[in-house]
mmCIF file with all atom_site columns, C-alpha atoms and ligand atoms in Angstrom:
data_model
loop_
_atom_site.group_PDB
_atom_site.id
_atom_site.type_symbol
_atom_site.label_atom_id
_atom_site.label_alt_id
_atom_site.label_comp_id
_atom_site.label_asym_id
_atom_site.label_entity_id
_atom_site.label_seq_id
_atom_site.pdbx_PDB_ins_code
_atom_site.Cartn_x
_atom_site.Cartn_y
_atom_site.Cartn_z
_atom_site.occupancy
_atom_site.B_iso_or_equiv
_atom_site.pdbx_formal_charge
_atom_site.auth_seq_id
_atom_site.auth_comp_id
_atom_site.auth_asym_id
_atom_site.auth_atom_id
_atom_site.pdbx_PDB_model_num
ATOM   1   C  CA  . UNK A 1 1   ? 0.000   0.000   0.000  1.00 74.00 ? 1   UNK A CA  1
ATOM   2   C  CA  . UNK A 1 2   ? 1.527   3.144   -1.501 1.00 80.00 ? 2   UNK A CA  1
ATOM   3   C  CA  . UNK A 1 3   ? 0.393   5.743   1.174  1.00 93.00 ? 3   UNK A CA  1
ATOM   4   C  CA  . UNK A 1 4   ? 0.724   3.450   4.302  1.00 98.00 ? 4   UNK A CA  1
ATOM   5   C  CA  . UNK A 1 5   ? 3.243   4.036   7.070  1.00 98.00 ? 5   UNK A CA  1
ATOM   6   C  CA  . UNK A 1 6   ? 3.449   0.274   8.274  1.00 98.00 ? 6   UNK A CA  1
ATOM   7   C  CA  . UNK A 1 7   ? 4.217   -0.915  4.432  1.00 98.00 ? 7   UNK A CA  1
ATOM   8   C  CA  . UNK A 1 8   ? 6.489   2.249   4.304  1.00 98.00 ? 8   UNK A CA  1
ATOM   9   C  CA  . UNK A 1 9   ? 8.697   0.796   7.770  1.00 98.00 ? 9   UNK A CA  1
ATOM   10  C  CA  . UNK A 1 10  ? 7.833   -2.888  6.562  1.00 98.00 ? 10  UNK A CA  1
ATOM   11  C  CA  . UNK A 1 11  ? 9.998   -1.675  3.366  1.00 97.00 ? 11  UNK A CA  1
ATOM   12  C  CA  . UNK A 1 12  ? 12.552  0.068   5.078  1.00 97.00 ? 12  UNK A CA  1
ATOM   13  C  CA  . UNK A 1 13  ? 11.921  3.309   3.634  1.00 97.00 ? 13  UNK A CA  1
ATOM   14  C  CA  . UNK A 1 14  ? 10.648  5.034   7.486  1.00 97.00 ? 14  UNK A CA  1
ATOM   15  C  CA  . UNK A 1 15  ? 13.334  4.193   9.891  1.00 98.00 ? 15  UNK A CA  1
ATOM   16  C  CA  . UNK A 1 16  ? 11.864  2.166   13.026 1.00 98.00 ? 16  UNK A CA  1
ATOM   17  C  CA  . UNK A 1 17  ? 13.412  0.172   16.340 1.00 98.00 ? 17  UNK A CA  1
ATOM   18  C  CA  . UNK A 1 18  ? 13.050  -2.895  15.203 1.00 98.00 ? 18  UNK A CA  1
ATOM   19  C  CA  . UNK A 1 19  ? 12.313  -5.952  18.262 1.00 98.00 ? 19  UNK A CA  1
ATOM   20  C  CA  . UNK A 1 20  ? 11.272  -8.682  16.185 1.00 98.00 ? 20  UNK A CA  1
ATOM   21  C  CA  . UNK A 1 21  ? 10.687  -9.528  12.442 1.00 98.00 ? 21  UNK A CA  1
ATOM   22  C  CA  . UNK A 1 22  ? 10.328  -12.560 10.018 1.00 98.00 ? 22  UNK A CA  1
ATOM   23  C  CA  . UNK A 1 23  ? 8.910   -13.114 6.422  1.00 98.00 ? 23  UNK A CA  1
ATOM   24  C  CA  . UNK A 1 24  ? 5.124   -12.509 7.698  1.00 98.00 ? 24  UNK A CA  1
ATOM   25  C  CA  . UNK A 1 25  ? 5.357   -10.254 11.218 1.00 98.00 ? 25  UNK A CA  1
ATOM   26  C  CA  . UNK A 1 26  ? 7.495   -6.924  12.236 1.00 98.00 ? 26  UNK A CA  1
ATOM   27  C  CA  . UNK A 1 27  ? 7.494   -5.719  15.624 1.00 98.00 ? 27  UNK A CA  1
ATOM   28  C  CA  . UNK A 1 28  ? 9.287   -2.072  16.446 1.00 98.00 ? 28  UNK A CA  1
ATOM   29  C  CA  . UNK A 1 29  ? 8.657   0.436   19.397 1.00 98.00 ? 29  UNK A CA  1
ATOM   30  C  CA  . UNK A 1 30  ? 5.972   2.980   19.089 1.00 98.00 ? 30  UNK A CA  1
ATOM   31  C  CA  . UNK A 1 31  ? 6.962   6.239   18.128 1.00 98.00 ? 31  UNK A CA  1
ATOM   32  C  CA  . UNK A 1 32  ? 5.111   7.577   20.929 1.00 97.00 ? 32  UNK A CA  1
ATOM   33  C  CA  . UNK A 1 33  ? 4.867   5.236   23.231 1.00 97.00 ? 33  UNK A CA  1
ATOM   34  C  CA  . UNK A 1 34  ? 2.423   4.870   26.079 1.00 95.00 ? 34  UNK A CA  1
ATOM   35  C  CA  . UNK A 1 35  ? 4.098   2.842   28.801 1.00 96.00 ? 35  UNK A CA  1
ATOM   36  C  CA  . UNK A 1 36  ? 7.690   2.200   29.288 1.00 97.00 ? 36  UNK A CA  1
ATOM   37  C  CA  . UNK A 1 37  ? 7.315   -1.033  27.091 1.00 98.00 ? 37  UNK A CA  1
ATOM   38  C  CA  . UNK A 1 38  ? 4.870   0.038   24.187 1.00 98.00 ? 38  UNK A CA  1
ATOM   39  C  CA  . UNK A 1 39  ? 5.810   -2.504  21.111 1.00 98.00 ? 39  UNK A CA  1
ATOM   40  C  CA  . UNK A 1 40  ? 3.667   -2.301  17.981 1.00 98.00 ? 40  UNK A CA  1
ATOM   41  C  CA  . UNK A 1 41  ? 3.385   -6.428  16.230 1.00 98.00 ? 41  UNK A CA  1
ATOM   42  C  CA  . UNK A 1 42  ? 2.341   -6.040  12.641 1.00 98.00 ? 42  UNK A CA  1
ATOM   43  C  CA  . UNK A 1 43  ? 1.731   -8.504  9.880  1.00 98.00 ? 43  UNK A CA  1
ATOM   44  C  CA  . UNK A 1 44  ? 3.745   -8.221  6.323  1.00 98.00 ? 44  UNK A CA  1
ATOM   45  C  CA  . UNK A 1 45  ? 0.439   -8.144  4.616  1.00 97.00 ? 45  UNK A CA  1
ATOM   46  C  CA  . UNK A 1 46  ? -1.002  -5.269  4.413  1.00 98.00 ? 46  UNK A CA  1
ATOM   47  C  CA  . UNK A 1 47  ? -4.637  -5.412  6.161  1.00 97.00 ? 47  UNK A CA  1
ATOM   48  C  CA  . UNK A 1 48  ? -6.701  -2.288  6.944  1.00 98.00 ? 48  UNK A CA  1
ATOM   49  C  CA  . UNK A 1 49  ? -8.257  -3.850  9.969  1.00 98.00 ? 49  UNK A CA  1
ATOM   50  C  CA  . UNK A 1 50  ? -9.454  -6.391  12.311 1.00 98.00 ? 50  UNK A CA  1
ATOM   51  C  CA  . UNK A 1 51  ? -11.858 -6.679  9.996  1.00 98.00 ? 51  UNK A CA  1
ATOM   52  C  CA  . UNK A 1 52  ? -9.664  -7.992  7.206  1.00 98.00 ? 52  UNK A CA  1
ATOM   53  C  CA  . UNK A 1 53  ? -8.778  -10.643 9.131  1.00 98.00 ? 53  UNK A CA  1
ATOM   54  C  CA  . UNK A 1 54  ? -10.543 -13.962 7.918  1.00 98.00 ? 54  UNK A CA  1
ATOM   55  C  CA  . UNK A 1 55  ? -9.834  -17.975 8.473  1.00 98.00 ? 55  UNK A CA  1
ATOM   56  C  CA  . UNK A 1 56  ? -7.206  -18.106 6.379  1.00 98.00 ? 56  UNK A CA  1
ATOM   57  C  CA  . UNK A 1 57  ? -5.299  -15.550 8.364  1.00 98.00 ? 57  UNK A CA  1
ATOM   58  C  CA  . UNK A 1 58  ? -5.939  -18.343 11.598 1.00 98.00 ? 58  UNK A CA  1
ATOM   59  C  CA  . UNK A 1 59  ? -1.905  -19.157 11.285 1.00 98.00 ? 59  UNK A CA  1
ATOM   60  C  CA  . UNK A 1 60  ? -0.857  -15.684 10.678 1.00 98.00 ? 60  UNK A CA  1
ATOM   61  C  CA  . UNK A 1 61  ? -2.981  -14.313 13.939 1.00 98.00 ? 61  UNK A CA  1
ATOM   62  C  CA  . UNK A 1 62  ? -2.245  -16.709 16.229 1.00 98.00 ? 62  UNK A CA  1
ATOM   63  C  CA  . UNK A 1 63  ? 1.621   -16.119 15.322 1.00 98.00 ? 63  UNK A CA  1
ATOM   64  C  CA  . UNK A 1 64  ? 1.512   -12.916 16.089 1.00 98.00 ? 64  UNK A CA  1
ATOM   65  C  CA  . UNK A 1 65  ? 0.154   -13.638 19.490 1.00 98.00 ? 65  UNK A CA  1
ATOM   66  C  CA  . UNK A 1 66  ? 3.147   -16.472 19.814 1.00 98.00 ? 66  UNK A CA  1
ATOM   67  C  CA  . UNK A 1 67  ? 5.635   -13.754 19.360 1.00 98.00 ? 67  UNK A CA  1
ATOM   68  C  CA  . UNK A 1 68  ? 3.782   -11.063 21.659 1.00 98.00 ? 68  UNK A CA  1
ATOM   69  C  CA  . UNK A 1 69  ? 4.722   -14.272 24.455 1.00 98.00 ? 69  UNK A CA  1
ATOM   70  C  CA  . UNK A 1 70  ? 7.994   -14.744 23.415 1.00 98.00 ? 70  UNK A CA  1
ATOM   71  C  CA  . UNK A 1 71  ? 8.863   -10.579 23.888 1.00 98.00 ? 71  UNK A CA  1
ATOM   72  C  CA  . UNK A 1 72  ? 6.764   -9.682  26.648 1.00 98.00 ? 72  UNK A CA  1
ATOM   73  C  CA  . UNK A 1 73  ? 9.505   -12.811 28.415 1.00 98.00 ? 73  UNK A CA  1
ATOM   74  C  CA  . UNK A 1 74  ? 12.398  -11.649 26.794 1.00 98.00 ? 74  UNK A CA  1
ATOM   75  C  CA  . UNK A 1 75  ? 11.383  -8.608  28.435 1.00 97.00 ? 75  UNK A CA  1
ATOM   76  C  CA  . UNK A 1 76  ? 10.851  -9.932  31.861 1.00 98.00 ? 76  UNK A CA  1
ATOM   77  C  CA  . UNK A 1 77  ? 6.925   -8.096  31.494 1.00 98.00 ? 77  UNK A CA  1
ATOM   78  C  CA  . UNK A 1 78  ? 5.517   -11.770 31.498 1.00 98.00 ? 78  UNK A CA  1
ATOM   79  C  CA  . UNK A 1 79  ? 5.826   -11.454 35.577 1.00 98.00 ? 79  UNK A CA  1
ATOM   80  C  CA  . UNK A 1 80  ? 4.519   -8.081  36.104 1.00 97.00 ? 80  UNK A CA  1
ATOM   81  C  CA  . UNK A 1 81  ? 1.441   -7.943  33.510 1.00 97.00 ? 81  UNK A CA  1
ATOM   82  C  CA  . UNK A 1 82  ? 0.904   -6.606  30.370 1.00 97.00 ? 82  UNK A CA  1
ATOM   83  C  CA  . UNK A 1 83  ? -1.814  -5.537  28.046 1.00 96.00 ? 83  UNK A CA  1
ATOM   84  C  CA  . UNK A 1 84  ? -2.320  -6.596  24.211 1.00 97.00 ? 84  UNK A CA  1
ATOM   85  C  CA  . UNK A 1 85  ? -5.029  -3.623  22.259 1.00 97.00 ? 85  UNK A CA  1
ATOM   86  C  CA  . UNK A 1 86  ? -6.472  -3.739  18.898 1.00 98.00 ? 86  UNK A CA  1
ATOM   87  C  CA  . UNK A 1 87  ? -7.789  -0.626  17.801 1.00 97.00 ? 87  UNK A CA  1
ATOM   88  C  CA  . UNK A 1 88  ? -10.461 -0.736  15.060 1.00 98.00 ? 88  UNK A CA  1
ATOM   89  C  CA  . UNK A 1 89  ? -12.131 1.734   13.364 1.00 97.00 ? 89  UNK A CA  1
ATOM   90  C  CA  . UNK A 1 90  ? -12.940 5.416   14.061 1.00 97.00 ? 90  UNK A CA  1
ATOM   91  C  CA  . UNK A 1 91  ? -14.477 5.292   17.671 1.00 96.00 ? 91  UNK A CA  1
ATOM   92  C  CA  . UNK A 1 92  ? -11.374 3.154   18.889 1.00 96.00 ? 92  UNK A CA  1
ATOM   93  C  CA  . UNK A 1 93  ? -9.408  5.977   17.659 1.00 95.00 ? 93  UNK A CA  1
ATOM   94  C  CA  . UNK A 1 94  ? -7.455  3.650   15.053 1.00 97.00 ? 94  UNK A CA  1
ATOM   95  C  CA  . UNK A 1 95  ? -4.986  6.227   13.215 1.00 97.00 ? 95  UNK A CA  1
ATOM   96  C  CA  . UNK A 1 96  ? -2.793  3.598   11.365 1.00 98.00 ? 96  UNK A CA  1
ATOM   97  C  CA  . UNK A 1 97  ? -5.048  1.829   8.695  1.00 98.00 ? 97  UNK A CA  1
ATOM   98  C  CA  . UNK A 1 98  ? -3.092  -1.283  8.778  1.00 98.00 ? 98  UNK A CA  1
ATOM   99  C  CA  . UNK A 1 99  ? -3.681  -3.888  11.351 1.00 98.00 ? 99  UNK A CA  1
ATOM   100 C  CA  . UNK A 1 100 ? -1.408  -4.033  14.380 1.00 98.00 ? 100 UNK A CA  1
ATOM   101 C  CA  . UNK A 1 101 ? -1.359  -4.855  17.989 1.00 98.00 ? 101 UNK A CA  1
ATOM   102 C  CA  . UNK A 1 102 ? -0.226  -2.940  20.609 1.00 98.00 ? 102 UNK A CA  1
ATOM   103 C  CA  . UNK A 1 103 ? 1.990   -4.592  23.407 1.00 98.00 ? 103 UNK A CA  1
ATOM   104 C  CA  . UNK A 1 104 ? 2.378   -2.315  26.292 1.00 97.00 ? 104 UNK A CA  1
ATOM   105 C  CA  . UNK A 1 105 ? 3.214   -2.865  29.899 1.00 97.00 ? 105 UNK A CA  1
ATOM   106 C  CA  . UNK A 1 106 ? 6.068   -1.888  32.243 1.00 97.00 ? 106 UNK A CA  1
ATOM   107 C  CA  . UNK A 1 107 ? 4.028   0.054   34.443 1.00 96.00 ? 107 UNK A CA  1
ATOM   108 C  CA  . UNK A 1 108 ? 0.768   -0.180  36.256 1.00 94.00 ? 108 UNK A CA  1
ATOM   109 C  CA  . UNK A 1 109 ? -2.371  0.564   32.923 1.00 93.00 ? 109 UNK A CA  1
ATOM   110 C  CA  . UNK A 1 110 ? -5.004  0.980   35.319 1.00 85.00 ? 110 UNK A CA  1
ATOM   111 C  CA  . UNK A 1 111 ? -8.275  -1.147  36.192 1.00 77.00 ? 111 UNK A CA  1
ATOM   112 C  CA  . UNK A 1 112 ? -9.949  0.244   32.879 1.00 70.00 ? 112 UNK A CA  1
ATOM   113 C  CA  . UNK A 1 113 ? -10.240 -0.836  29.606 1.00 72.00 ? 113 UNK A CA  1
ATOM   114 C  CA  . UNK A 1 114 ? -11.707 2.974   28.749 1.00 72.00 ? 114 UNK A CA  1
ATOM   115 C  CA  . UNK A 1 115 ? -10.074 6.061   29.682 1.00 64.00 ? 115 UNK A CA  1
HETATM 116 P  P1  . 5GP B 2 .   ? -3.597  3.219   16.465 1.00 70.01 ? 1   5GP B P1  1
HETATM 117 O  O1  . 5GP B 2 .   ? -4.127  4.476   17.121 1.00 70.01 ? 1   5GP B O1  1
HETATM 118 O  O2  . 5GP B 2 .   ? -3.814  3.236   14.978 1.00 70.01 ? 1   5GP B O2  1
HETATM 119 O  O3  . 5GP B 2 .   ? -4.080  1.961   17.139 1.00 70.01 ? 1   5GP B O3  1
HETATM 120 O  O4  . 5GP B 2 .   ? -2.048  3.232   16.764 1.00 70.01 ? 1   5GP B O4  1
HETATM 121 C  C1  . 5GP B 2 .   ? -1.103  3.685   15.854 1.00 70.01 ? 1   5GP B C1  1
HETATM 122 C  C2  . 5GP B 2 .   ? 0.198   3.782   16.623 1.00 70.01 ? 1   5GP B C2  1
HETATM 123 O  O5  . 5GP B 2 .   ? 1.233   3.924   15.688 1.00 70.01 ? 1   5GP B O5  1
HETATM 124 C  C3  . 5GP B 2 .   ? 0.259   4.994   17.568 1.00 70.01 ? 1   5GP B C3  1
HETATM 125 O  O6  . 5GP B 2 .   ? 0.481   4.528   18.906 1.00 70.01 ? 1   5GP B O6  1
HETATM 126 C  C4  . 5GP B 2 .   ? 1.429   5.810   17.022 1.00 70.01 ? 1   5GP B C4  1
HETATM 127 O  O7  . 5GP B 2 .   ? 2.220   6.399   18.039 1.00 70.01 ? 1   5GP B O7  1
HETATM 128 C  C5  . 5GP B 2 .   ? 2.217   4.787   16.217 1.00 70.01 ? 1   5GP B C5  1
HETATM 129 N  N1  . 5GP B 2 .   ? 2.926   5.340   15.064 1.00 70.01 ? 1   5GP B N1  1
HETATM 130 C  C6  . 5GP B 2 .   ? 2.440   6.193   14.129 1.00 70.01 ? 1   5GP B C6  1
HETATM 131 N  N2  . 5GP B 2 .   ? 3.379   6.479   13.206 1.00 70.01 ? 1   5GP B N2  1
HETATM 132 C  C7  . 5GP B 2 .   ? 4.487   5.799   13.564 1.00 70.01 ? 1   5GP B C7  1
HETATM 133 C  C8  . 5GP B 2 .   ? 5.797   5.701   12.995 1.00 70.01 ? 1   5GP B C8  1
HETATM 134 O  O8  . 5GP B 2 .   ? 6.136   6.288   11.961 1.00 70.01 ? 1   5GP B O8  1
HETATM 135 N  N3  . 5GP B 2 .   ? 6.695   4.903   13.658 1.00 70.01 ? 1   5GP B N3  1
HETATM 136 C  C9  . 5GP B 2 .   ? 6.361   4.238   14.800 1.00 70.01 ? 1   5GP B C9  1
HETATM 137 N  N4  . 5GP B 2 .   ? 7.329   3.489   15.368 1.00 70.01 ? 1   5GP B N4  1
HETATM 138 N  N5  . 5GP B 2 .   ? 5.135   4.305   15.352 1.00 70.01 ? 1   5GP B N5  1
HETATM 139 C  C10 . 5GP B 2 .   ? 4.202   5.083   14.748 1.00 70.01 ? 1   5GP B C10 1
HETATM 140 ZN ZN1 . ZN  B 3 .   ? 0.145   -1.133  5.137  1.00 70.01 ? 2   ZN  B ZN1 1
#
């Protein structure tokens, strides 16, 4: 996707801090992050949404969830707590049109699933 800031840091051509990537996932650190560990996971293939995602994307998804694990241990959040979102669509507030999930954790994110 020509106009898409994931493809563009997927290709190399936007400069990210890369944690993780392999032929279908990249995972780099929020530009602005949220939490002392804030790591964005994002499939190759460009998807606008959650709603993009279908049965044959089964493998793919539950991947990405595999390697949200294997971080939040490599980065010891696995014993204090973490939080995986997926923002979709306008009243989520999802500004990146191409699917992604957001690892954060490091601190204490509050009781609330809505701020
Ligand atoms: P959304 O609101 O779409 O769920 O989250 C998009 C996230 O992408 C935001 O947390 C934002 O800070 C992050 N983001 C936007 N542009 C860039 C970028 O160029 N590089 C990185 N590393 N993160 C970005
Ligand atoms: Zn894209």
């Amino acid at each position: 996707m020509e106009d898409c800031i994931f493809c563009k840091i997927i290709k190399g051509e936007i400069p990210s801090e890369k944690v993780y990537e392999d032929d279908e996932i990249i995972a780099f650190k929020d530009i602005n992050p949220e939490a002392p560990v804030h790591i964005l996971f994002v499939p190759k293939k460009h998807m606008e949404s959650l709603l993009d995602v279908t049965e044959a994307d089964a493998d793919l998804i539950s991947r990405i969830y595999q390697k949200i694990n294997d971080v939040a241990k490599d980065l010891g959040i696995d014993k204090t707590g973490f939080r995986v979102i997926v923002n979709c669509g306008e009243d989520a507030g999802q500004l990146v049109k191409h699917l992604h999930f957001h690892l954060l954790g490091g601190k204490k994110l509050g009781s609330k699933l809505i701020k």
